[in-house]
Short mmCIF file of C-alpha atoms and ligand atoms in Angstrom, two decimals:
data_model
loop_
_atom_site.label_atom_id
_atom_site.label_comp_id
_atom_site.label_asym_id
_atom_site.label_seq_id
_atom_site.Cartn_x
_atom_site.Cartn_y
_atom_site.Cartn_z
CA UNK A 147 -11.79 -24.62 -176.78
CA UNK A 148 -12.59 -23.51 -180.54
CA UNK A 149 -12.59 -19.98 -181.15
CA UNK A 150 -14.59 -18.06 -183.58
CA UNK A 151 -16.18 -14.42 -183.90
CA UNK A 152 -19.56 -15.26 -183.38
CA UNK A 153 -21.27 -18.03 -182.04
CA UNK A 154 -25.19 -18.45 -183.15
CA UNK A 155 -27.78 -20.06 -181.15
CA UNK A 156 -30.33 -21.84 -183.26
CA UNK A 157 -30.38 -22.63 -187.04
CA UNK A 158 -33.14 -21.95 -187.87
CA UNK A 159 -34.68 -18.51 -189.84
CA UNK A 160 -33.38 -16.12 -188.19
CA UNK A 161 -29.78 -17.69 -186.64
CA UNK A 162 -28.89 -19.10 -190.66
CA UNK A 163 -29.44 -15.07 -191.78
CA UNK A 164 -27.65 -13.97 -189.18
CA UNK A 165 -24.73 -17.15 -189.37
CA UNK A 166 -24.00 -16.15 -193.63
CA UNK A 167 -24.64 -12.12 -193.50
CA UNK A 168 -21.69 -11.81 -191.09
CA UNK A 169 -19.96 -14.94 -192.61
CA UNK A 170 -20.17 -12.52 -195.65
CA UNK A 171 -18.43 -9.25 -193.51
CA UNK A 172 -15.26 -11.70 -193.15
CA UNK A 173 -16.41 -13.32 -189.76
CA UNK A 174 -15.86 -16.46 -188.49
CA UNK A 175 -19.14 -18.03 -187.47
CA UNK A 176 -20.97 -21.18 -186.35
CA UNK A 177 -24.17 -22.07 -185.85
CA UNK A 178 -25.21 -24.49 -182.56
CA UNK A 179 -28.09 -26.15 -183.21
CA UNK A 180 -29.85 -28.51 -180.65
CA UNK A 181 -32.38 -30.76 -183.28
CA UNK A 182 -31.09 -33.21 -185.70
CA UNK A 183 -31.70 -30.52 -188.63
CA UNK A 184 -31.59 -27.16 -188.98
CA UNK A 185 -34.69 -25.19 -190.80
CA UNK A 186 -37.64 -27.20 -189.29
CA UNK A 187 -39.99 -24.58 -188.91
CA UNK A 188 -38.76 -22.88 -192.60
CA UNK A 189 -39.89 -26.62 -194.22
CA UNK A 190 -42.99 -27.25 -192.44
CA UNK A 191 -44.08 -23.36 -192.83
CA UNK A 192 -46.69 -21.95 -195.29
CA UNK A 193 -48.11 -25.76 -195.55
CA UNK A 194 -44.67 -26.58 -197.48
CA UNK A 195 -44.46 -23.37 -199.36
CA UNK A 196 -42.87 -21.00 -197.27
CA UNK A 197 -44.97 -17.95 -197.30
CA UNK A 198 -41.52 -16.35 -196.61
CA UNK A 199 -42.48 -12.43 -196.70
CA UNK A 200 -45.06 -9.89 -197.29
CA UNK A 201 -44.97 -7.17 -200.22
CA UNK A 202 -47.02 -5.25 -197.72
CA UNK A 203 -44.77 -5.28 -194.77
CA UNK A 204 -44.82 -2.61 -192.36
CA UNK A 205 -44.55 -1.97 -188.58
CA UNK A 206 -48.20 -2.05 -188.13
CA UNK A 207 -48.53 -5.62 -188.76
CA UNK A 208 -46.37 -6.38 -185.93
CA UNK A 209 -47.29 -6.64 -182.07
CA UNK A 210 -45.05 -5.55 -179.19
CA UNK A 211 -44.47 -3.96 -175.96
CA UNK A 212 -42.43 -1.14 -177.92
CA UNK A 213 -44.27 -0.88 -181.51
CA UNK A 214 -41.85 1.30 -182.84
CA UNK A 215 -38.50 -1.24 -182.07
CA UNK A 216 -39.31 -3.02 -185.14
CA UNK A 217 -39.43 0.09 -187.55
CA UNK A 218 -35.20 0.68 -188.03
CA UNK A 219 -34.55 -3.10 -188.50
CA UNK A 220 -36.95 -3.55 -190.90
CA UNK A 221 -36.29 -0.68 -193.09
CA UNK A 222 -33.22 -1.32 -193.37
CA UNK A 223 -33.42 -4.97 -194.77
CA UNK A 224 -36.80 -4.84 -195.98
CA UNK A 225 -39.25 -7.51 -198.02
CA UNK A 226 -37.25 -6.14 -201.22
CA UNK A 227 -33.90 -6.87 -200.16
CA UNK A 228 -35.26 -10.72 -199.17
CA UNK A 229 -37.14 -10.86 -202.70
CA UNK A 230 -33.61 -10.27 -204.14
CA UNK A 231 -32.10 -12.70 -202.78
CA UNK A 232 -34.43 -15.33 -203.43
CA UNK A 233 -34.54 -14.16 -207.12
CA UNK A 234 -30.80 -14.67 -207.20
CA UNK A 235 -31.12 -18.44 -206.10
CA UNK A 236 -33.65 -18.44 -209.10
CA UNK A 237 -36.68 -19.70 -206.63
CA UNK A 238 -40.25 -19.34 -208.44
CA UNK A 239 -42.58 -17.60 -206.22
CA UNK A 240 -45.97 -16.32 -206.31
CA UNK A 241 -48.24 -13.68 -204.47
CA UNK A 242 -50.73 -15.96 -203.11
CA UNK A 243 -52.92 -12.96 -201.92
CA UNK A 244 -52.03 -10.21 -200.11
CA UNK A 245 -48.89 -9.84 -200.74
CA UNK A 246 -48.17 -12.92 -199.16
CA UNK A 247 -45.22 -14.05 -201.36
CA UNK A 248 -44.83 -18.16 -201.28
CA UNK A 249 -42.34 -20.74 -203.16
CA UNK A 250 -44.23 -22.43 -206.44
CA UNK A 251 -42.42 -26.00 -205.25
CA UNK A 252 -41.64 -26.03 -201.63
CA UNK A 253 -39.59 -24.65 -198.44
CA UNK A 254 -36.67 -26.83 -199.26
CA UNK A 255 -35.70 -23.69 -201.59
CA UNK A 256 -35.44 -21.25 -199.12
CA UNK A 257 -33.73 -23.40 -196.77
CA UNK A 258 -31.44 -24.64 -199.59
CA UNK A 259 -30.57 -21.23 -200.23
CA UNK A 260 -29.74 -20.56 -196.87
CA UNK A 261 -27.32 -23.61 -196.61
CA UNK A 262 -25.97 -22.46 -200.23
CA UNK A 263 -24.99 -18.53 -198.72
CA UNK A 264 -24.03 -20.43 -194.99
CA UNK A 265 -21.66 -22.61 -197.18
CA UNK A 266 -20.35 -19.81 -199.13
CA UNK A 267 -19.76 -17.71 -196.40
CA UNK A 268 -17.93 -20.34 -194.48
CA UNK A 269 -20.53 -20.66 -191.83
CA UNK A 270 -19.65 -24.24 -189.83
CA UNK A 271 -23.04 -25.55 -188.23
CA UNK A 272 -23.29 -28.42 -186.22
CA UNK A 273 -26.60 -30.44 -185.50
CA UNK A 274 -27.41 -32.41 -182.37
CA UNK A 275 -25.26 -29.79 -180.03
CA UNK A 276 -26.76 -29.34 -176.77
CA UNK A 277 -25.68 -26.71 -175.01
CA UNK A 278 -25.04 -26.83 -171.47
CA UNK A 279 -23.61 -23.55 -169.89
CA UNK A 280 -22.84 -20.20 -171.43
CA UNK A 281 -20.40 -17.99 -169.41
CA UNK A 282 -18.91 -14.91 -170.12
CA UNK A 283 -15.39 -14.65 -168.10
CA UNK A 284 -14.59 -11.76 -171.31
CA UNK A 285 -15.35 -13.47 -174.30
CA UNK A 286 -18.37 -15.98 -174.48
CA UNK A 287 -17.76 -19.64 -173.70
CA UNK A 288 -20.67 -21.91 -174.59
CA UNK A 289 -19.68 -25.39 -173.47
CA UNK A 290 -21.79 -28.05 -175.33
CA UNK A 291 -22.07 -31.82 -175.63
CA UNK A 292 -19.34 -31.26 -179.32
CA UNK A 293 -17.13 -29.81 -177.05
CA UNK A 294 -16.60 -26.03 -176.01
CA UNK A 295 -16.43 -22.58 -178.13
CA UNK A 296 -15.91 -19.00 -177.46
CA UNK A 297 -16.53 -16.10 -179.26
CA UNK A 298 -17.15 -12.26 -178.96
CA UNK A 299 -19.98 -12.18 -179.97
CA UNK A 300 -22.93 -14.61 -179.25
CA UNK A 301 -26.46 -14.35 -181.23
CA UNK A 302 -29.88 -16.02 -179.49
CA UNK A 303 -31.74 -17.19 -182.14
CA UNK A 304 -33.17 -19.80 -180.29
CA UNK A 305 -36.78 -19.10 -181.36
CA UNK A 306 -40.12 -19.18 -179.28
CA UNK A 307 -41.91 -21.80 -177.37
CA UNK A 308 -44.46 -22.59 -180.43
CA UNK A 309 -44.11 -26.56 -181.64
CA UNK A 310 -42.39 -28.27 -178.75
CA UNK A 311 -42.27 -31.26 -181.57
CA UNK A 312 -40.11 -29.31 -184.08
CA UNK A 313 -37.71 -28.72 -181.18
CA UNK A 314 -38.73 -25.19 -179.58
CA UNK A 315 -37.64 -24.41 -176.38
CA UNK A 316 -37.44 -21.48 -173.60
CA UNK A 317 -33.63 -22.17 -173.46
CA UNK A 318 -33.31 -18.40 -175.44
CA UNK A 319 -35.23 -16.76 -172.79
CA UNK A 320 -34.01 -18.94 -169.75
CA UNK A 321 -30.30 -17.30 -171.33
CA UNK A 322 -31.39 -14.06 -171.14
CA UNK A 323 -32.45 -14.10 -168.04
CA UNK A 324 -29.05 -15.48 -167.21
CA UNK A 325 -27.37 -12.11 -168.48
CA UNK A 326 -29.51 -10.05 -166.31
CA UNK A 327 -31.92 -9.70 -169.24
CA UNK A 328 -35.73 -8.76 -168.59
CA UNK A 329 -38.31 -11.52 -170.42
CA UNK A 330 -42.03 -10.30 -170.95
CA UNK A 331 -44.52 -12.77 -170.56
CA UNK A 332 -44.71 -15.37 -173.26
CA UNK A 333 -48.22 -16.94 -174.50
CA UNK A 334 -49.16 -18.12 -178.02
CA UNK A 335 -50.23 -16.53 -180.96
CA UNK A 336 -51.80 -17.01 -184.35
CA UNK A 337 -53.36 -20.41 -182.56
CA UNK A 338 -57.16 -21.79 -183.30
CA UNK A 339 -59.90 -20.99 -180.26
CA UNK A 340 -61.18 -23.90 -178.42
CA UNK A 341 -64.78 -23.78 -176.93
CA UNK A 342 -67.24 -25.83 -175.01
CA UNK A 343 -70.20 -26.30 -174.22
CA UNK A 344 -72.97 -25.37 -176.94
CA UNK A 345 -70.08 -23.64 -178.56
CA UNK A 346 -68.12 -26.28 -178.89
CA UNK A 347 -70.98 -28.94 -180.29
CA UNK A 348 -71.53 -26.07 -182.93
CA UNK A 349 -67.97 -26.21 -183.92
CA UNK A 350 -67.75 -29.59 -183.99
CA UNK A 351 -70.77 -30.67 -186.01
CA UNK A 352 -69.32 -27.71 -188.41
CA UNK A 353 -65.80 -29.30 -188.80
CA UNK A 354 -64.23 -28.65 -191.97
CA UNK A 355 -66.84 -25.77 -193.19
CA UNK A 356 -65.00 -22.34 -193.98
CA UNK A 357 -66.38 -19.21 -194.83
CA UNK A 358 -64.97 -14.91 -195.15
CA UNK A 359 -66.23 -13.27 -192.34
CA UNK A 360 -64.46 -10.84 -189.73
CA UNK A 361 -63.50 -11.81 -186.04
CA UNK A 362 -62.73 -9.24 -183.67
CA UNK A 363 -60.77 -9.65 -180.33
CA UNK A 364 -59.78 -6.41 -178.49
CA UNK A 365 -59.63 -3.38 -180.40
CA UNK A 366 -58.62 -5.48 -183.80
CA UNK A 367 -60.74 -6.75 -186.73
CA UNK A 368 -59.69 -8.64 -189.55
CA UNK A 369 -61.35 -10.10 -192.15
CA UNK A 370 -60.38 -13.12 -193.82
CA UNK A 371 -61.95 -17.12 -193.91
CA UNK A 372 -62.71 -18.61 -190.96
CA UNK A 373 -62.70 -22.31 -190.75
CA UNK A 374 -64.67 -24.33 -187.86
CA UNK A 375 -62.76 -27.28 -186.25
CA UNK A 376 -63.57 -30.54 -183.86
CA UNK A 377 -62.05 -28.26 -181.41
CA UNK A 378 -63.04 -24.78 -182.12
CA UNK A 379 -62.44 -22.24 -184.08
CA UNK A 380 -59.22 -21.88 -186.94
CA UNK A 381 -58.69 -20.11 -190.44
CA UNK A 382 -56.73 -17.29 -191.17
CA UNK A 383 -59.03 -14.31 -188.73
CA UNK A 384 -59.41 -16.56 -186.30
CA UNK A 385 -55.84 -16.79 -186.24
CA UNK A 386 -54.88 -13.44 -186.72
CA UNK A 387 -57.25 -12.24 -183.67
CA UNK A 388 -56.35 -15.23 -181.55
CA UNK A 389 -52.75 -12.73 -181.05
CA UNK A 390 -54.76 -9.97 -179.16
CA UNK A 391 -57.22 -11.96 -176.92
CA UNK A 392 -57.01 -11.84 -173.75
CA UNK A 393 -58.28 -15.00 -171.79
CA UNK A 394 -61.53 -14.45 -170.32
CA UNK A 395 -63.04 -12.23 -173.12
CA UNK A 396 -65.28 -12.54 -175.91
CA UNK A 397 -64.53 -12.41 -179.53
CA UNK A 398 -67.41 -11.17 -181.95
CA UNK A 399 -67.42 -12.84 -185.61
CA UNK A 400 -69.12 -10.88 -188.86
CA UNK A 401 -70.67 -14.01 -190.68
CA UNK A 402 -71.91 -11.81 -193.03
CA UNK A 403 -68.99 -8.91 -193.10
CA UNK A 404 -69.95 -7.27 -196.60
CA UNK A 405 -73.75 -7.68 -195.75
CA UNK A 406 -76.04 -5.33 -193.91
CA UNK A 407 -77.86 -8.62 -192.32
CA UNK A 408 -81.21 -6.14 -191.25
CA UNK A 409 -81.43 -4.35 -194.60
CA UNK A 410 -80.86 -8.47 -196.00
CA UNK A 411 -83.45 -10.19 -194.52
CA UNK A 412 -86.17 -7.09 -194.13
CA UNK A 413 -85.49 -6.53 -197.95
CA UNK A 414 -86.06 -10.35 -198.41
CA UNK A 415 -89.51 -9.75 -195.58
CA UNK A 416 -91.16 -7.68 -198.40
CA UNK A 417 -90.16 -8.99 -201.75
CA UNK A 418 -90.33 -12.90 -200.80
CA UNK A 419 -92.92 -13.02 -197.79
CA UNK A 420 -93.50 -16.37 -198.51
CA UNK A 421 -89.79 -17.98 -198.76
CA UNK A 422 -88.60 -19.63 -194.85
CA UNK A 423 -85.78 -17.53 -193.34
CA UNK A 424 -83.25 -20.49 -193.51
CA UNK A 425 -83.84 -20.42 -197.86
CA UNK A 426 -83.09 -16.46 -197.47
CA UNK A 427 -79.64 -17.35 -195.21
CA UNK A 428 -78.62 -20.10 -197.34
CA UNK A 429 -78.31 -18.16 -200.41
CA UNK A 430 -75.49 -15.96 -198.48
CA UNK A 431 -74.21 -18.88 -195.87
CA UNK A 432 -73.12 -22.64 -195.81
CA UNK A 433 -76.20 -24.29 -195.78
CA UNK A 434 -74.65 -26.43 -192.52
CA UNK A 435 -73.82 -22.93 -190.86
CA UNK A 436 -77.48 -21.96 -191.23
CA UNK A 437 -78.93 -25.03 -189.55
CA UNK A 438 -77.14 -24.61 -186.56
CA UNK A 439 -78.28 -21.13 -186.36
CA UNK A 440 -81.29 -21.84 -186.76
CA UNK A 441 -81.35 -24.41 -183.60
CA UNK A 442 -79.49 -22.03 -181.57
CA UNK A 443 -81.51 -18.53 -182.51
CA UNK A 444 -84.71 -20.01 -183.50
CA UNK A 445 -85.68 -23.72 -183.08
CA UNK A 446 -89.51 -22.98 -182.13
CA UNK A 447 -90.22 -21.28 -185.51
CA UNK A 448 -88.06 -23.34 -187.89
CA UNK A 449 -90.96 -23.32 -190.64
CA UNK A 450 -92.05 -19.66 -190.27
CA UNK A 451 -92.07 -18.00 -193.77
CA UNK A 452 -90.33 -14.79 -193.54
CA UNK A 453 -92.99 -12.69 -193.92
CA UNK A 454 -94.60 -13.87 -190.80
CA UNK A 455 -91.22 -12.90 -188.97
CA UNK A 456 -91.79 -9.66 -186.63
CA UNK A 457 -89.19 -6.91 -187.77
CA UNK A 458 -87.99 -7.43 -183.71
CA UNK A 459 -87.21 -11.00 -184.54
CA UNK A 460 -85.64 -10.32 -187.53
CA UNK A 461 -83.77 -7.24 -186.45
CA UNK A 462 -82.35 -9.40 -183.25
CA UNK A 463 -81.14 -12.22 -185.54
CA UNK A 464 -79.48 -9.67 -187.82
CA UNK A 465 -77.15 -8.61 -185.07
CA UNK A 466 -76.29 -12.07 -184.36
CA UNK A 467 -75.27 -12.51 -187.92
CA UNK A 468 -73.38 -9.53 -188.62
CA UNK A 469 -72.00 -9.72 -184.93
CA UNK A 470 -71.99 -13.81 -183.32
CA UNK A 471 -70.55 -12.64 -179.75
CA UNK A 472 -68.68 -16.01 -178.58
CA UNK A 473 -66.28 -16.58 -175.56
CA UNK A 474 -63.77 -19.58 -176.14
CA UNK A 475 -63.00 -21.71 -173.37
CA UNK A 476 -58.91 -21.12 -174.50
CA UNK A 477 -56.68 -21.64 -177.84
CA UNK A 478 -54.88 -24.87 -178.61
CA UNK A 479 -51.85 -23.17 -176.63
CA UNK A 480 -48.05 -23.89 -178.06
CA UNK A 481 -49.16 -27.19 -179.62
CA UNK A 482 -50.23 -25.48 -182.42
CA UNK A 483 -49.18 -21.78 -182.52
CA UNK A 484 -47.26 -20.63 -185.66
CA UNK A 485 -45.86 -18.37 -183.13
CA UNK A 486 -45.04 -16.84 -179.50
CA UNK A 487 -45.89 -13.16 -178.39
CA UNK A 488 -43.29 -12.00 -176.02
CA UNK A 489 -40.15 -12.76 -174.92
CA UNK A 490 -36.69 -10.63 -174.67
CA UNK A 491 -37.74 -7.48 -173.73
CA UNK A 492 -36.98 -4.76 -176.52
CA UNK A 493 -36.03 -2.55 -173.87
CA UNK A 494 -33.06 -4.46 -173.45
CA UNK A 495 -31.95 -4.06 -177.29
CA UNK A 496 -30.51 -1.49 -179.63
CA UNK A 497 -32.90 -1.34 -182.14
CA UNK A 498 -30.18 -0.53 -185.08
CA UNK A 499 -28.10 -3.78 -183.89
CA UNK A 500 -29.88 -6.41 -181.53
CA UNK A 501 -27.05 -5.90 -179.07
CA UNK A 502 -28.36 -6.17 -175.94
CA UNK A 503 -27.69 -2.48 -174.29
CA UNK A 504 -26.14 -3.79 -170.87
CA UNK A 505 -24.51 -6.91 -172.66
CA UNK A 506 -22.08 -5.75 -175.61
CA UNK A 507 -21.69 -8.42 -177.75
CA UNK A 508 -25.05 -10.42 -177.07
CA UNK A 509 -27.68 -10.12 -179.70
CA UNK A 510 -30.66 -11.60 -179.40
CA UNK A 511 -32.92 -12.10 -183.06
CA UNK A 512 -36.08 -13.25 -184.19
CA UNK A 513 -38.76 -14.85 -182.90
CA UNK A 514 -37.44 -15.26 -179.07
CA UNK A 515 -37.92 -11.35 -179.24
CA UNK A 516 -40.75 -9.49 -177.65
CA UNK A 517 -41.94 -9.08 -181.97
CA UNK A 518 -44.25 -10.77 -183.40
CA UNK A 519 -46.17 -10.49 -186.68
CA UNK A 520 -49.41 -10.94 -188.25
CA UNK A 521 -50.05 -13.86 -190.35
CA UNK A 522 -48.76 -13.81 -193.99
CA UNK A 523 -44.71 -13.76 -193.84
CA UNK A 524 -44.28 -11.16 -191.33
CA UNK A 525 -43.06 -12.98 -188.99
CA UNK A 526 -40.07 -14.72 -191.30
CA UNK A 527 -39.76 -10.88 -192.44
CA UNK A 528 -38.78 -9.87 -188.94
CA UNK A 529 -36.83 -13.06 -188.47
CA UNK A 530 -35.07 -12.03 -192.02
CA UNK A 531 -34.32 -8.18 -190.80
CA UNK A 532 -33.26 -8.51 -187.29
CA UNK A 533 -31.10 -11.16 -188.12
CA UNK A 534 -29.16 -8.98 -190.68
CA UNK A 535 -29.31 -5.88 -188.35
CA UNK A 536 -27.07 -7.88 -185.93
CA UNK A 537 -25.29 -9.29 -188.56
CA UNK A 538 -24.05 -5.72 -189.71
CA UNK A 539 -23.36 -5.01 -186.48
CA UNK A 540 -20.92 -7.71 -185.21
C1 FAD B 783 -46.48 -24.52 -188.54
C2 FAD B 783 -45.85 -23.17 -188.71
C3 FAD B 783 -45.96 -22.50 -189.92
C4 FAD B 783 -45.42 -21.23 -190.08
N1 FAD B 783 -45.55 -20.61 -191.28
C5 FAD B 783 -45.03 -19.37 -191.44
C6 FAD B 783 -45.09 -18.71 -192.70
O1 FAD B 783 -45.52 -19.30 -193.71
N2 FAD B 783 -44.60 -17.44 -192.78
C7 FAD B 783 -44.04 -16.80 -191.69
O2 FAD B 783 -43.62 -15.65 -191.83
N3 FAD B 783 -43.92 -17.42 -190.51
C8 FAD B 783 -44.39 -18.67 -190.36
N4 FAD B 783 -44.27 -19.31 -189.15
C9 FAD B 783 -43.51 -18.62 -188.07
C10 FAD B 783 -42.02 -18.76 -188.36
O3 FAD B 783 -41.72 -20.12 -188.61
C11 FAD B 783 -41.18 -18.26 -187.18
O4 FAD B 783 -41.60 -16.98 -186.79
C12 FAD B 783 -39.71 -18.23 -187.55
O5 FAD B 783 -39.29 -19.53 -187.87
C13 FAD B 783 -38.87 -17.67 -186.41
O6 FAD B 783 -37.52 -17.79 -186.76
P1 FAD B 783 -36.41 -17.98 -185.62
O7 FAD B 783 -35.14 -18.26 -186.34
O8 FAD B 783 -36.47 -16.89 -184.66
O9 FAD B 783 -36.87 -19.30 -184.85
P2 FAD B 783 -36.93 -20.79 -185.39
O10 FAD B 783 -37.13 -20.81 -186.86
O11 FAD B 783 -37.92 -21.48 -184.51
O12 FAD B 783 -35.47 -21.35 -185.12
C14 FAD B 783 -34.98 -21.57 -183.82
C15 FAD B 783 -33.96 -22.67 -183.88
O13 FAD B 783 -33.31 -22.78 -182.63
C16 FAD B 783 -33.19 -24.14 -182.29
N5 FAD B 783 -33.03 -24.24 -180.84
C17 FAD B 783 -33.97 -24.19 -179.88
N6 FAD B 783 -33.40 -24.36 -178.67
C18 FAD B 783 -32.06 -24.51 -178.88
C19 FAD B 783 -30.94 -24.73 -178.03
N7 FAD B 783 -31.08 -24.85 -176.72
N8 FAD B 783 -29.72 -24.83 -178.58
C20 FAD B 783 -29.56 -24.74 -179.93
N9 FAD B 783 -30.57 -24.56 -180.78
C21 FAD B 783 -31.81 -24.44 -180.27
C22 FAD B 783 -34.47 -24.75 -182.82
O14 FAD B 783 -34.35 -26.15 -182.99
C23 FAD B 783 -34.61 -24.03 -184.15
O15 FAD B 783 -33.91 -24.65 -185.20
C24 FAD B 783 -44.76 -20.60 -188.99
C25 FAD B 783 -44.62 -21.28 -187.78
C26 FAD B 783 -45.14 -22.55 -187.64
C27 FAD B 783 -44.96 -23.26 -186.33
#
C-alpha cells in the first residue's frame, strides 16, 4: 500500500487543479486516472482552442439545485486568478466574443501548463489505473489495477457522463452513492435538439445553414446563432437552451430577434406592394430558410405579391417569424453533450471546501457536481474554482 495525502480521481480539468494547488501547500498527491491520457476533454474543447474561461463569469450563468453553492468558490478563485496563471505560462489568448477567452494555437497549452505546475508541485499521475474498490477503514484505500493507495483525503473529479468516447463515466456518482452521498438526477446539457417528422425534413434539407436568432426553453432566452443539422437543431442558443428543456415541451425560436416581423413586412405591404413576400424575407433571412417557410406557412400563395397579402395573413406569419413554436422529438443525449446537469448533490458539500459535510476528507469537484454552466468557459471556470477551493482546504 502507497501512502500519500490526497488521492485524486480523474485527471482531467478539474482533478489536475486540484492534484498541483495542494501539491503547491506541501502535499503529497496523485492523480488516478482510468484513460490512456489525462486532459481529453481540455484538448478536444473549444474546437481545439480551449475556450478556458469567461471575463463575464458570475453565478448567474450557472444552473443548479442550490444557485447560490457556486457563489463562495468562485469568488474566491475567480476568471482573474485563472487569466494569471495562463499569462505566466506565456499562452496567447484572445476574447473571441463575449468574454469568452480562448488559446490563439491550441488546448495543448493549457493542458501543458497543467502538467508543467503538476510536475512542479510533485504531483505523481498514473494513466490506465482502474480503480476497483474504495474503502474507508480510517484513511481512504483505493485499490486499483497499479496496485493499492491510501490517503486522507480523496478528491472525485471523475467528471460527468457527457462523451462516453473520451472516457466519461458514472463511476464519480456510483462513489458517492457508496459514501452515503445523495446524487440528483443526471441528463445532458448544452446538446443539439433532434426532431421528426416535418420538423425534422426542415432541418435536414437546412443542414449546414446558420443564422442569430433567440431560442427560448422554459423561462430562458438567449440569443446567439443557431445552426440547423441532419438531425435537428445545434449552434450556440440552441445549445445554451437545450440545458433548461424539459422533455415533452416546446421551444420557441426568434428568426428575426432584432426585427419587429409585423411592422417588417406591413411596412414592406405599403412601400413595395408589388415585390412577392419571399423577396421581402430574403433580404433579412437565408434565402434556403425562407423557402421552407414558405412551403410550411404558405405553399398555396407562393407568387402572391405582398400587397395582395391580407394584414391577417401577414400579421399570422409575423408571429411565426419572430416566434417559430417547435417541439423536438429529444437532444442527441450524452453522445454529444459538452456537459451533464446534475450529479453530487450540493447539499452534501461545504461550499468554502468541497468536503463532503458527513464525509470529512472526501471532496468531490467539478463537473460530477450538481453545477453546471452556460456555454462560453463557465463550465472549465467552475471546474478551475472548485478544484482550488478543495485544494486550500486539504
Ligand atoms: C466537446 C466538448 C467541448 C467542450 N468545450 C468546453 C469549452 O470550450 N469551455 C468550457 O468551459 N467547457 C467546455 N466543455 C466542458 C468541459 O470540458 C467540462 O465541463 C470539464 O472538462 C469538466 O472538468 P472535470 O475535471 O470535472 O471533468 P473531466 O474534464 O471530464 O475529467 C474527468 C476525468 O476523470 C477520468 N475518469 C472518469 N472515470 C474515472 C475512473 N473511474 N477512474 C479514474 N479516472 C476516471 C476521465 O477520463 C477524465 O480524464 C466541453 C466539453 C466537451 C465534451
Amino acid at each position: 500500500m502507497r501512502n500519500f495525502d490526497v488521492i485524486v480521481l480523474g485527471g482531467g480539468a478539474a482533478g489536475l487543479m486540484c492534484a498541483f494547488a495542494a501539491g503547491q501547500r506541501g502535499r503529497r498527491v496523485i492523480v488516478l486516472e482510468s484513460s490512456n491520457k489525462i486532459g481529453k476533454k481540455i484538448l478536444m474543447s473549444g474546437g481545439g482552442r480551449c475556450n478556458f474561461t469567461n471575463l463575464h463569469c458570475d453565478p448567474s450563468r450557472f444552473i443548479s439545485a442550490n444557485p447560490h453553492f457556486c457563489i463562495s468558490a468562485l469568488q474566491r478563485y475567480t476568471q482573474w486568478d485563472f487569466v494569471a496563471l495562463v499569462e505566466k505560462h506565456n499562452i496567447a489568448y484572445y476574447e473571441k466574443t463575449a468574454g469568452q477567452l480562448f488559446c490563439e494555437r491550441s488546448s495543448r497549452d493549457i493542458l501543458g501548463m497543467l502538467e508543467a505546475e503538476c510536475d512542479s508541485a510533485g504531483v505523481q499521475i498514473l494513466t490506465h489505473c482502474e480503480v476497483q474498490a474504495v474503502r474507508q477503514p480510517d484513511d481512504f484505500e483505493v485499490a486499483s489495477n497499479m496496485g493499492e493507495f491510501s490517503a486522507a483525503a480523496l478528491v472525485i473529479a471523475t467528471g460527468g457522463l457527457s462523451i462516453p468516447k473520451m472516457g466519461a463515466s458514472d463511476f464519480g456518482y456510483r462513489l458517492a452513492r457508496q459514501f452515503g452521498l445523495n446524487v440528483l438526477d443526471t441528463r445532458p446539457g448544452l446538446v443539439p435538439f433532434t426532431f421528426t417528422g416535418a420538423i425534422h425534413e426542415i432541418t435536414e434539407r437546412l443542414s449546414g445553414v446558420s443564422l442569430p436568432a433567440t431560442v427560448q426553453a422554459g423561462q430562458q432566452t438567449f440569443a446567439e446563432d443557431i445552426l440547423f443539422t441532419h438531425r435537428g437543431l445545434s449552434g450556440p442558443a440552441a445549445l445554451q437552451a437545450s440545458s433548461y428543456w424539459t422533455p415533452g415541451e416546446d421551444i420557441v425560436i426568434d428568426l428575426l430577434p432584432t426585427t419587429d416581423a409585423a411592422a417588417l413586412l406591413l411596412h414592406a405591404k405599403t412601400n413595395s406592394r408589388k415585390t412577392l413576400l419571399r423577396s421581402v424575407l430574403s433580404e433579412h433571412l437565408p434565402k434556403a430558410l425562407v423557402t421552407e417557410l414558405q412551403n410550411l406557412c404558405w405553399p398555396t400563395t407562393a407568387d402572391k405579391p405582398i400587397g395582395d397579402w391580407p394584414d391577417a395573413g401577414l400579421r399570422q406569419l409575423a408571429a411565426t417569424l419572430n416566434g417559430w413554436t417547435v417541439r423536438p422529438a429529444g437532444t442527441e443525449g450524452y453522445r454529444t453533450a459538452e456537459v451533464t446537469l446534475g450529479g453530487i448533490d450540493t447539499n452534501e458539500l461545504s461550499s468554502k471546501t468541497m468536503q463532503c459535510i458527513r464525509r470529512p476528507g472526501l471532496y468531490c469537484i467539478g463537473e460530477v457536481v450538481d453545477v453546471t454552466g452556460h456555454l462560453g468557459g463557465f463550465n472549465f471556470q467552475w471546474a478551475w474554482s472548485s478544484a482550488q477551493a478543495a485544494a486550500n482546504a486539504i
